PDB file of C-alpha atoms in Angstrom:
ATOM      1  CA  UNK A  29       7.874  -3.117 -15.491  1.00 83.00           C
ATOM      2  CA  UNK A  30       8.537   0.498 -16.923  1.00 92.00           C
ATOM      3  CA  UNK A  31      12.253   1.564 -16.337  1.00 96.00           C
ATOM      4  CA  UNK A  32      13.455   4.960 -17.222  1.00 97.00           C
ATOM      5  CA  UNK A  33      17.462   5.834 -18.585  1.00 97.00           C
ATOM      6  CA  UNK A  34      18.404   9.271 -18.408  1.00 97.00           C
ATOM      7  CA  UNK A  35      21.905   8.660 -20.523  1.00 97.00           C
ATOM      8  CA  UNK A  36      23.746  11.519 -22.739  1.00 95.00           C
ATOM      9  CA  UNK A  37      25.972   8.752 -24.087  1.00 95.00           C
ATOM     10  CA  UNK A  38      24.376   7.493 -27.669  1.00 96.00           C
ATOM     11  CA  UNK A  39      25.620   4.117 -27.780  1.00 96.00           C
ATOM     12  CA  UNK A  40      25.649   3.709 -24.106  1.00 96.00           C
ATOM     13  CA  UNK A  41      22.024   4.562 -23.405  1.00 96.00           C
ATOM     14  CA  UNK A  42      21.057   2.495 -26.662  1.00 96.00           C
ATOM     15  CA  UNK A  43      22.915  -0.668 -25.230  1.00 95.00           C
ATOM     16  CA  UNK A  44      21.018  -0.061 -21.970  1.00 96.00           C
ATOM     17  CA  UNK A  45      17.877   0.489 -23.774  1.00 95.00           C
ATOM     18  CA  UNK A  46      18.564  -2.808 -26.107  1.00 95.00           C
ATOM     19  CA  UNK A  47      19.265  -5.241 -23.845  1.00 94.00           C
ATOM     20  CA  UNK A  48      16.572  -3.859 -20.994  1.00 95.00           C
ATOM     21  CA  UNK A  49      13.469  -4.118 -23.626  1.00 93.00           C
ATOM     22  CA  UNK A  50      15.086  -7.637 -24.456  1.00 92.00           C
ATOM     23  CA  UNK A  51      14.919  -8.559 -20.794  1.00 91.00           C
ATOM     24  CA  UNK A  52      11.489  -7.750 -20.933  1.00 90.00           C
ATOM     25  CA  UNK A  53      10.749  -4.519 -19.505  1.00 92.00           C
ATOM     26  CA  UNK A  54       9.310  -1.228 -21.025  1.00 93.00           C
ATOM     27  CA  UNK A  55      12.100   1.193 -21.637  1.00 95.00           C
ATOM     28  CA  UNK A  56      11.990   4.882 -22.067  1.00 95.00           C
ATOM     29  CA  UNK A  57      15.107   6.809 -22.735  1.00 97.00           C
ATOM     30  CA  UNK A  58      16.035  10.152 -22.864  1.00 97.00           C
ATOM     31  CA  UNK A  59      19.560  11.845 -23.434  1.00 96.00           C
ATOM     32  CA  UNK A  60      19.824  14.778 -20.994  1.00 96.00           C
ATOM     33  CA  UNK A  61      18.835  15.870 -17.615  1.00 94.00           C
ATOM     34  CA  UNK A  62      16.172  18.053 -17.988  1.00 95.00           C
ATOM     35  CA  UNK A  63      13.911  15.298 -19.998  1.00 95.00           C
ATOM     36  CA  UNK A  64      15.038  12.634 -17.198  1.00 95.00           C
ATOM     37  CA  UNK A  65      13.864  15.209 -14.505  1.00 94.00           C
ATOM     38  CA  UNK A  66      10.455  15.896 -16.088  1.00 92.00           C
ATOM     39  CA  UNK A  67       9.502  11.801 -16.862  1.00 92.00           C
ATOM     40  CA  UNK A  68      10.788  11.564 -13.265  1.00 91.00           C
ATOM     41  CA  UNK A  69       8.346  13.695 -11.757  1.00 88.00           C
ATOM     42  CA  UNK A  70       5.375  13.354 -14.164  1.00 85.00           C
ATOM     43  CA  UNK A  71       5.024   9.689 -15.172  1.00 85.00           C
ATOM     44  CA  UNK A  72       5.368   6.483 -13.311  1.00 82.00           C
ATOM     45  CA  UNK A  73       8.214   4.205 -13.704  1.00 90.00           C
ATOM     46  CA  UNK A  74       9.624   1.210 -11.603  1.00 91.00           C
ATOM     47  CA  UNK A  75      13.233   2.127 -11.880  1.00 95.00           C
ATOM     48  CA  UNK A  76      15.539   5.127 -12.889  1.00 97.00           C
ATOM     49  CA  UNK A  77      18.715   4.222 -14.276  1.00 97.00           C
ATOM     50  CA  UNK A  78      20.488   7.388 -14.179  1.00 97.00           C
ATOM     51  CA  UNK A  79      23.809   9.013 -15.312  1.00 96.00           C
ATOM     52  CA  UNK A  80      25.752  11.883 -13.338  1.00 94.00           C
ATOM     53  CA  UNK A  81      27.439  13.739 -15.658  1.00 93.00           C
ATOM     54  CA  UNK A  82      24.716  15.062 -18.065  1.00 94.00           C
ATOM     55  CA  UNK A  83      24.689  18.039 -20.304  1.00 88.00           C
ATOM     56  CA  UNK A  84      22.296  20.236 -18.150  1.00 91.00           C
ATOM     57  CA  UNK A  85      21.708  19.213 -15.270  1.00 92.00           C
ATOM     58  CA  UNK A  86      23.458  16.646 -13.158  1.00 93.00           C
ATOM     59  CA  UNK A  87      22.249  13.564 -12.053  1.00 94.00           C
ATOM     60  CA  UNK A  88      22.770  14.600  -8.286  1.00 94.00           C
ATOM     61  CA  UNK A  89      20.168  17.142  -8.522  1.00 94.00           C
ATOM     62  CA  UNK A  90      18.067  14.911 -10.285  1.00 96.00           C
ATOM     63  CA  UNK A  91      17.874  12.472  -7.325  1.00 95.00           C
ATOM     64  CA  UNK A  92      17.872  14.972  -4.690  1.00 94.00           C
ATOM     65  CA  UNK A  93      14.841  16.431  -6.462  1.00 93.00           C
ATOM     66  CA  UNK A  94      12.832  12.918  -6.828  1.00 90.00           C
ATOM     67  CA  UNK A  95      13.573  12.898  -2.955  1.00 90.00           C
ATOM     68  CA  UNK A  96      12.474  15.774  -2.151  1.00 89.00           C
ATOM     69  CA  UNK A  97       8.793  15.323  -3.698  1.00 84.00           C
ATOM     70  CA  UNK A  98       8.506  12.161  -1.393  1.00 79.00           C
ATOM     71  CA  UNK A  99       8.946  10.110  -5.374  1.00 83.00           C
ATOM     72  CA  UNK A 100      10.328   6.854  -3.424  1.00 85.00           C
ATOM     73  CA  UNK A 101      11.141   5.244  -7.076  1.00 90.00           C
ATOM     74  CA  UNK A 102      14.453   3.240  -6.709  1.00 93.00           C
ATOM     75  CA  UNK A 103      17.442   4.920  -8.486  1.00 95.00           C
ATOM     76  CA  UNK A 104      20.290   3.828  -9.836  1.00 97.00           C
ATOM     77  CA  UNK A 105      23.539   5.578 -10.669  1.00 96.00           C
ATOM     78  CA  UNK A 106      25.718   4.812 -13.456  1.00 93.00           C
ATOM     79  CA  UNK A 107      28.876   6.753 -13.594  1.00 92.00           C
ATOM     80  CA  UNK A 108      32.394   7.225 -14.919  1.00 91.00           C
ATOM     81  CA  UNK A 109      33.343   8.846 -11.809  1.00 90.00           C
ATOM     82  CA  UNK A 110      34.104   6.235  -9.445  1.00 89.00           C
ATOM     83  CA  UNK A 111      35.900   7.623  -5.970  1.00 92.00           C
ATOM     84  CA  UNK A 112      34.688   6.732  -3.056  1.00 91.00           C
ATOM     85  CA  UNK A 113      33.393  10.222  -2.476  1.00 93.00           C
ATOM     86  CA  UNK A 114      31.356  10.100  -5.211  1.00 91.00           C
ATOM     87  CA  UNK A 115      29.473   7.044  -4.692  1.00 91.00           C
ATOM     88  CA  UNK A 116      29.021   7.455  -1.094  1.00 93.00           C
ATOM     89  CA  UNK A 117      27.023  11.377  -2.269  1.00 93.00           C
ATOM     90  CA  UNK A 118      25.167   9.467  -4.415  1.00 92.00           C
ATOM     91  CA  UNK A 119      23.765   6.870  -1.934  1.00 92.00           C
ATOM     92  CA  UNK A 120      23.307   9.754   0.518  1.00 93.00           C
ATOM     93  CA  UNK A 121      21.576  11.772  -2.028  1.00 92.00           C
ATOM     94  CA  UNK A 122      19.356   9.070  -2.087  1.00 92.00           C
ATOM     95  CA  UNK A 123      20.194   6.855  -4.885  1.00 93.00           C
ATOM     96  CA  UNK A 124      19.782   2.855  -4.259  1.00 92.00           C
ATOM     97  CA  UNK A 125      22.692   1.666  -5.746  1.00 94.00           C
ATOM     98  CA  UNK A 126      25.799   2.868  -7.622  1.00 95.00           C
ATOM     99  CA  UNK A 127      27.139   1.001 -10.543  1.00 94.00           C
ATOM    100  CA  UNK A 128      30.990   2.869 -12.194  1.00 94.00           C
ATOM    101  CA  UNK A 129      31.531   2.717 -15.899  1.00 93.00           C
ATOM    102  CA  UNK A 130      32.656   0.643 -17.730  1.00 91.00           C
ATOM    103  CA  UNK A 131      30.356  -2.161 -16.804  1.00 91.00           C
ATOM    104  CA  UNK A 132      29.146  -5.517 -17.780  1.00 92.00           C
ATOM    105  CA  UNK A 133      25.686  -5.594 -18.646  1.00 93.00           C
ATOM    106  CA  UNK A 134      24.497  -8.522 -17.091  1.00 93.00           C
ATOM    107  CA  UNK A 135      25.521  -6.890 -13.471  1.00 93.00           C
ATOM    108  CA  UNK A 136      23.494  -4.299 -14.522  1.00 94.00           C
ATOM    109  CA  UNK A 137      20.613  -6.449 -15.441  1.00 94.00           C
ATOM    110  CA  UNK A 138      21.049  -8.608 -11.611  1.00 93.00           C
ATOM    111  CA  UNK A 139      21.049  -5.118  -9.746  1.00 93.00           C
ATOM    112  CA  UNK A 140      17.679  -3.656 -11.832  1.00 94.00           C
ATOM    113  CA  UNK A 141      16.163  -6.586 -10.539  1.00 91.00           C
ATOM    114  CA  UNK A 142      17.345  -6.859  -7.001  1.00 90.00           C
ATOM    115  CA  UNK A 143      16.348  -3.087  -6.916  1.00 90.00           C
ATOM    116  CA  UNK A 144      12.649  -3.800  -8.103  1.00 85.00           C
ATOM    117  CA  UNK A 145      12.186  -6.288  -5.958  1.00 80.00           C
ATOM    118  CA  UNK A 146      13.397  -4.894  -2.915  1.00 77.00           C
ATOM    119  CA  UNK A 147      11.058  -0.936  -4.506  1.00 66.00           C
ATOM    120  CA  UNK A 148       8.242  -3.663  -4.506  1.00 59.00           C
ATOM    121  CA  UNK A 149       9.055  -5.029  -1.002  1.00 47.00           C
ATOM    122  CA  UNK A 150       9.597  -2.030   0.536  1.00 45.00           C
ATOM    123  CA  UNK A 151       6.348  -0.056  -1.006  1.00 47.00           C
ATOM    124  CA  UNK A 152       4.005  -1.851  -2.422  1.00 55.00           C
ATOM    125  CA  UNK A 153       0.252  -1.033  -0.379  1.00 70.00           C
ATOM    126  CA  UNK A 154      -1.987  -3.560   1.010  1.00 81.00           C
ATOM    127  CA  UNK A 155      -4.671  -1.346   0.602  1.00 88.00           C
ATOM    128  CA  UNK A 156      -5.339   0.417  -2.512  1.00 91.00           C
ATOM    129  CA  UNK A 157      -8.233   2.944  -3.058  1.00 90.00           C
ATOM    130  CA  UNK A 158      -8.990   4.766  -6.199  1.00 91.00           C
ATOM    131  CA  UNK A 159     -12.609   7.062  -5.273  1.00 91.00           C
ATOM    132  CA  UNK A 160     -14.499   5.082  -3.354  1.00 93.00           C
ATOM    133  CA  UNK A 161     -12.836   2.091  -4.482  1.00 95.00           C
ATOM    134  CA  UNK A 162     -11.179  -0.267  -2.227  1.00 95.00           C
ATOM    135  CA  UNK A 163      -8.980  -3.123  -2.752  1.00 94.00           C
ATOM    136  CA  UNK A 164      -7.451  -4.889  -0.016  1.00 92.00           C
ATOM    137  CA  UNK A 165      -4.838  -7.590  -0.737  1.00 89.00           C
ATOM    138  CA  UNK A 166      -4.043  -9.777   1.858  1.00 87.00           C
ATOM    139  CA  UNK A 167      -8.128 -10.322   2.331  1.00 91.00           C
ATOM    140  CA  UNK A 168      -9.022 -10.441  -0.985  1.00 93.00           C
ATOM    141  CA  UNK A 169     -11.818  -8.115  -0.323  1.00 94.00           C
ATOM    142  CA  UNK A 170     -12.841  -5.320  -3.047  1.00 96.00           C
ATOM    143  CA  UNK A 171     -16.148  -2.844  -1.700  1.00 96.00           C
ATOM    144  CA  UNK A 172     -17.015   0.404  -3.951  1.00 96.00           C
ATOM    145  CA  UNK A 173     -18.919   2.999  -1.655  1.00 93.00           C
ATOM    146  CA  UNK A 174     -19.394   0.288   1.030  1.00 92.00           C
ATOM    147  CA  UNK A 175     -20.558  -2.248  -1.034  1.00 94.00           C
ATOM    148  CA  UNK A 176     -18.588  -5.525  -0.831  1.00 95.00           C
ATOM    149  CA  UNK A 177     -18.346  -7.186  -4.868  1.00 96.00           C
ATOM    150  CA  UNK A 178     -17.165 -10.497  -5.699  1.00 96.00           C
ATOM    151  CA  UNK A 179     -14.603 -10.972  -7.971  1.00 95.00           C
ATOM    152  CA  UNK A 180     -12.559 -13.873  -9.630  1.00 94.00           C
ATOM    153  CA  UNK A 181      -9.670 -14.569  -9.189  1.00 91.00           C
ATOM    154  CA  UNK A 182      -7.706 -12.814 -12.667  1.00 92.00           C
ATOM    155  CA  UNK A 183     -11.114 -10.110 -12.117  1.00 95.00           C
ATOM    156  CA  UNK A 184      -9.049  -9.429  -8.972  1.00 95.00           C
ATOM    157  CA  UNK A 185      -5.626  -9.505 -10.270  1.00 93.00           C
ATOM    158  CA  UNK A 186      -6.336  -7.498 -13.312  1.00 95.00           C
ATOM    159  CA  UNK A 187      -8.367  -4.949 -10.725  1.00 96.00           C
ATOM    160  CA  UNK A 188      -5.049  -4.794  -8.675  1.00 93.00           C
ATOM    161  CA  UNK A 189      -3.001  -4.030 -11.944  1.00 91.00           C
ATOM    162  CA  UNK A 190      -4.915  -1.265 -13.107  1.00 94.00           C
ATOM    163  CA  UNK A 191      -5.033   0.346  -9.812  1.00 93.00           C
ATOM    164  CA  UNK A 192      -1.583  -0.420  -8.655  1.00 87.00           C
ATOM    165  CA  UNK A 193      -0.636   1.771 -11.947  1.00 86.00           C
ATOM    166  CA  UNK A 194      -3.834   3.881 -11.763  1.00 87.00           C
ATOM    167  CA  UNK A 195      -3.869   6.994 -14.191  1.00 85.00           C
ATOM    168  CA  UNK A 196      -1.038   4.721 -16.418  1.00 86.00           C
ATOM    169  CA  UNK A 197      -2.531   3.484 -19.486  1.00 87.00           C
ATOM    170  CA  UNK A 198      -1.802  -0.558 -19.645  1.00 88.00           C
ATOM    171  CA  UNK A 199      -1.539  -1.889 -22.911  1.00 86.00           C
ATOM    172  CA  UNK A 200      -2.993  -5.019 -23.746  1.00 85.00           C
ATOM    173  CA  UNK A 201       0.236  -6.848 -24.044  1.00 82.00           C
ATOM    174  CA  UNK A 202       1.674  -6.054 -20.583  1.00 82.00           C
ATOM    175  CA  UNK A 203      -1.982  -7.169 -19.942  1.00 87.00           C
ATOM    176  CA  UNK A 204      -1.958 -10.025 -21.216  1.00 84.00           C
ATOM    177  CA  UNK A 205       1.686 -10.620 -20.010  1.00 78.00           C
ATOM    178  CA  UNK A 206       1.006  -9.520 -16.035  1.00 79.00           C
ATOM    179  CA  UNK A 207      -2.212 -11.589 -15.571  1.00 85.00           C
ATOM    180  CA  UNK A 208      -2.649 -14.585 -18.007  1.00 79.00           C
ATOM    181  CA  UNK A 209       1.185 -15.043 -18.326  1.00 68.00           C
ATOM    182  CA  UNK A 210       0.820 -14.986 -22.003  1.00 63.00           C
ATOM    183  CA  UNK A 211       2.247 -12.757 -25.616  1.00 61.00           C
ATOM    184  CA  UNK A 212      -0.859 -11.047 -26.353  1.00 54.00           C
ATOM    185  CA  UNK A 213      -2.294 -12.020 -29.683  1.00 59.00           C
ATOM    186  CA  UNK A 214      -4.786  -9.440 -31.580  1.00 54.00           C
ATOM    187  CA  UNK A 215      -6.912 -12.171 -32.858  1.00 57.00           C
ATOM    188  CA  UNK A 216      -7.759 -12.951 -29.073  1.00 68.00           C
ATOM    189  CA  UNK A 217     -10.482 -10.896 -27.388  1.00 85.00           C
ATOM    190  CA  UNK A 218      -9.845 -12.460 -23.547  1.00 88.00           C
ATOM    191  CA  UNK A 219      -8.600  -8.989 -22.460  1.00 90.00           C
ATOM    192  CA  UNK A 220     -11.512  -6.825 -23.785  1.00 92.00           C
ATOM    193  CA  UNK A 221     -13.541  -9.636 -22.464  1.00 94.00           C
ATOM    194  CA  UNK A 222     -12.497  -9.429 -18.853  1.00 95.00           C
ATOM    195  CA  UNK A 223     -12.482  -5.848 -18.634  1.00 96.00           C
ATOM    196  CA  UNK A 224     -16.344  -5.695 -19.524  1.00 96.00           C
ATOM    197  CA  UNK A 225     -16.589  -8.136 -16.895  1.00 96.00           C
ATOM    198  CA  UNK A 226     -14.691  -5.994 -14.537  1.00 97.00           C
ATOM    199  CA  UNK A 227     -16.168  -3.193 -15.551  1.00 97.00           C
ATOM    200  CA  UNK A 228     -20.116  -4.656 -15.034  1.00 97.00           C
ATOM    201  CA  UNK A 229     -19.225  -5.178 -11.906  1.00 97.00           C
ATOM    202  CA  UNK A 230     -17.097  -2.197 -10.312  1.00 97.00           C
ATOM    203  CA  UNK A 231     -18.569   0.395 -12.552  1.00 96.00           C
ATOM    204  CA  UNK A 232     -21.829   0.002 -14.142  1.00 95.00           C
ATOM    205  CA  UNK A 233     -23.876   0.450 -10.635  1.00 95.00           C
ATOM    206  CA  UNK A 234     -21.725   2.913  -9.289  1.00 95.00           C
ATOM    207  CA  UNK A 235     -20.526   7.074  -9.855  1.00 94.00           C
ATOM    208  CA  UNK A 236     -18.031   7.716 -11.221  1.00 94.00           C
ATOM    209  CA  UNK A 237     -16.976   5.492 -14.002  1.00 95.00           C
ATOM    210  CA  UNK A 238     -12.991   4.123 -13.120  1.00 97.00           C
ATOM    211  CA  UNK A 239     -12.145   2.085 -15.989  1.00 97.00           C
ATOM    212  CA  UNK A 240     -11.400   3.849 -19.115  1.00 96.00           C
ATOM    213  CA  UNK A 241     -11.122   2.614 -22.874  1.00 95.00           C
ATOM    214  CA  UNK A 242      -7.463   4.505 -24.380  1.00 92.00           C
ATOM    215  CA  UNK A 243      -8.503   3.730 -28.346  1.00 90.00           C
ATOM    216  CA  UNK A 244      -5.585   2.022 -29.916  1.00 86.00           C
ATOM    217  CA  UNK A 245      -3.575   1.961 -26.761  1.00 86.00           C
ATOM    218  CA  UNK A 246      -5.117   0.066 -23.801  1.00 89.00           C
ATOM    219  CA  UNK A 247      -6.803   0.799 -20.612  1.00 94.00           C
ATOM    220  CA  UNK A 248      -6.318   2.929 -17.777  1.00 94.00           C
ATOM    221  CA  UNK A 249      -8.144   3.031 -14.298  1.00 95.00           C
ATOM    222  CA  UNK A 250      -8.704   6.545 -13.328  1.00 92.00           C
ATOM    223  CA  UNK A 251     -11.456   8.918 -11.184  1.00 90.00           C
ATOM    224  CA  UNK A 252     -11.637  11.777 -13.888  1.00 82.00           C
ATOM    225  CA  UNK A 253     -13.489  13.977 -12.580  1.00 76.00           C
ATOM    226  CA  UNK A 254     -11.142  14.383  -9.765  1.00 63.00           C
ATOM    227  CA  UNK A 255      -8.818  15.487 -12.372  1.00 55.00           C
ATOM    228  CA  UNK A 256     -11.064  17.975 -13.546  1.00 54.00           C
ATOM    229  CA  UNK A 257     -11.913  19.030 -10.548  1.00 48.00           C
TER     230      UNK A 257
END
């Protein structure tokens, strides 16, 4: 799970980002608005923890921005400023929750996760579709350009990984972590081996190629030439 703190605060936003990677998820942090706003609206994250009072621009407009481009990532607002008022703009911004400084960080750690579940709840797809690339959940069913293929079942939950994050390059650790419930170690090659698997059979027949190779970083899942088009 990639979270994203937009914090000004030094030691605050390096607590956050601390004891967050030590709860397991990926953490990127950045100190002022501008920064948050950009990651926001470029990259793909699972939550935004997000402070109000920033140096350039406020984490109102932040939210109301994300909003506005239909980004349905759950927010949440940490914040000194903690009148009624301000809590209940927040929420109707369109923040998810509203957490006031100081705060313990293990209530911050319970409402991360009640807000990614309830993100994942709320919009996860049944059907995903990359190209001509189909992969329906609740049947189990994958079909490229009408064809139905047969896959395993870790082919089919590493298939739904990459294109649940499609365009994200997945290193092999989260990998390794997501579908075999394991620490990746280098000296293994089960990762590289299942993606040629995958690969043989949702790419090598088929135009064009999905599953890319990110040399010393991972793999992503991806129709390029839409990109360049």
């Amino acid at each position: 799970m990639r979270l994203l703190i937009v914090e000004d605060e030094i030691k605050t936003g390096d607590y956050l980002k601390q004891g967050l990677t030590e709860a397991g998820f990926q953490v990127s942090l950045v100190r002022n608005g501008l920064d948050g706003h950009h990651l926001a609206m470029t990259e793909v994250f699972d939550l935004i923890v997000l402070d109000v009072m920033l140096p350039d621009v406020n984490g109102w407009r932040i939210v109301q921005s994300i909003r506005e481009s239909n980004n349905l990532t759950p927010v949440l607002f940490l914040s000194a400023r903690d009148s009624v008022d301000d809590r209940v703009k927040g929420l109707e911004l369109g923040a998810d929750d509203y957490l006031i400084k100081p705060f313990a960080f293990s209530e911050v750690l319970a409402r991360v996760r009640s807000l990614i579940r309830r993100g994942q709840t709320i919009t996860t797809p049944d059907l995903l579709q990359v190209a001509d690339l189909q992969l329906d959940v609740p049947k189990r069913r994958v079909m490229r350009s009408g064809v139905k293929i047969a896959l395993s079942n870790k082919e089919f939950s590493l298939l739904e990984l990459l294109m649940r994050r499609s365009g994200e390059v997945l290193p092999r650790s989260l990998i390794a972590s997501q579908i075999w419930d394991m620490n990746f170690d280098s000296d293994t090659n089960v990762i590289d081996v299942a993606i040629r698997r995958l690969r043989a059979k949702v790419d090598d027949d088929f135009m064009p190629k999905l599953i890319h190779t990110v040399r010393g970083m991972g793999y992503k899942l991806e129709n390029e030439q839409a990109d360049e088009a």
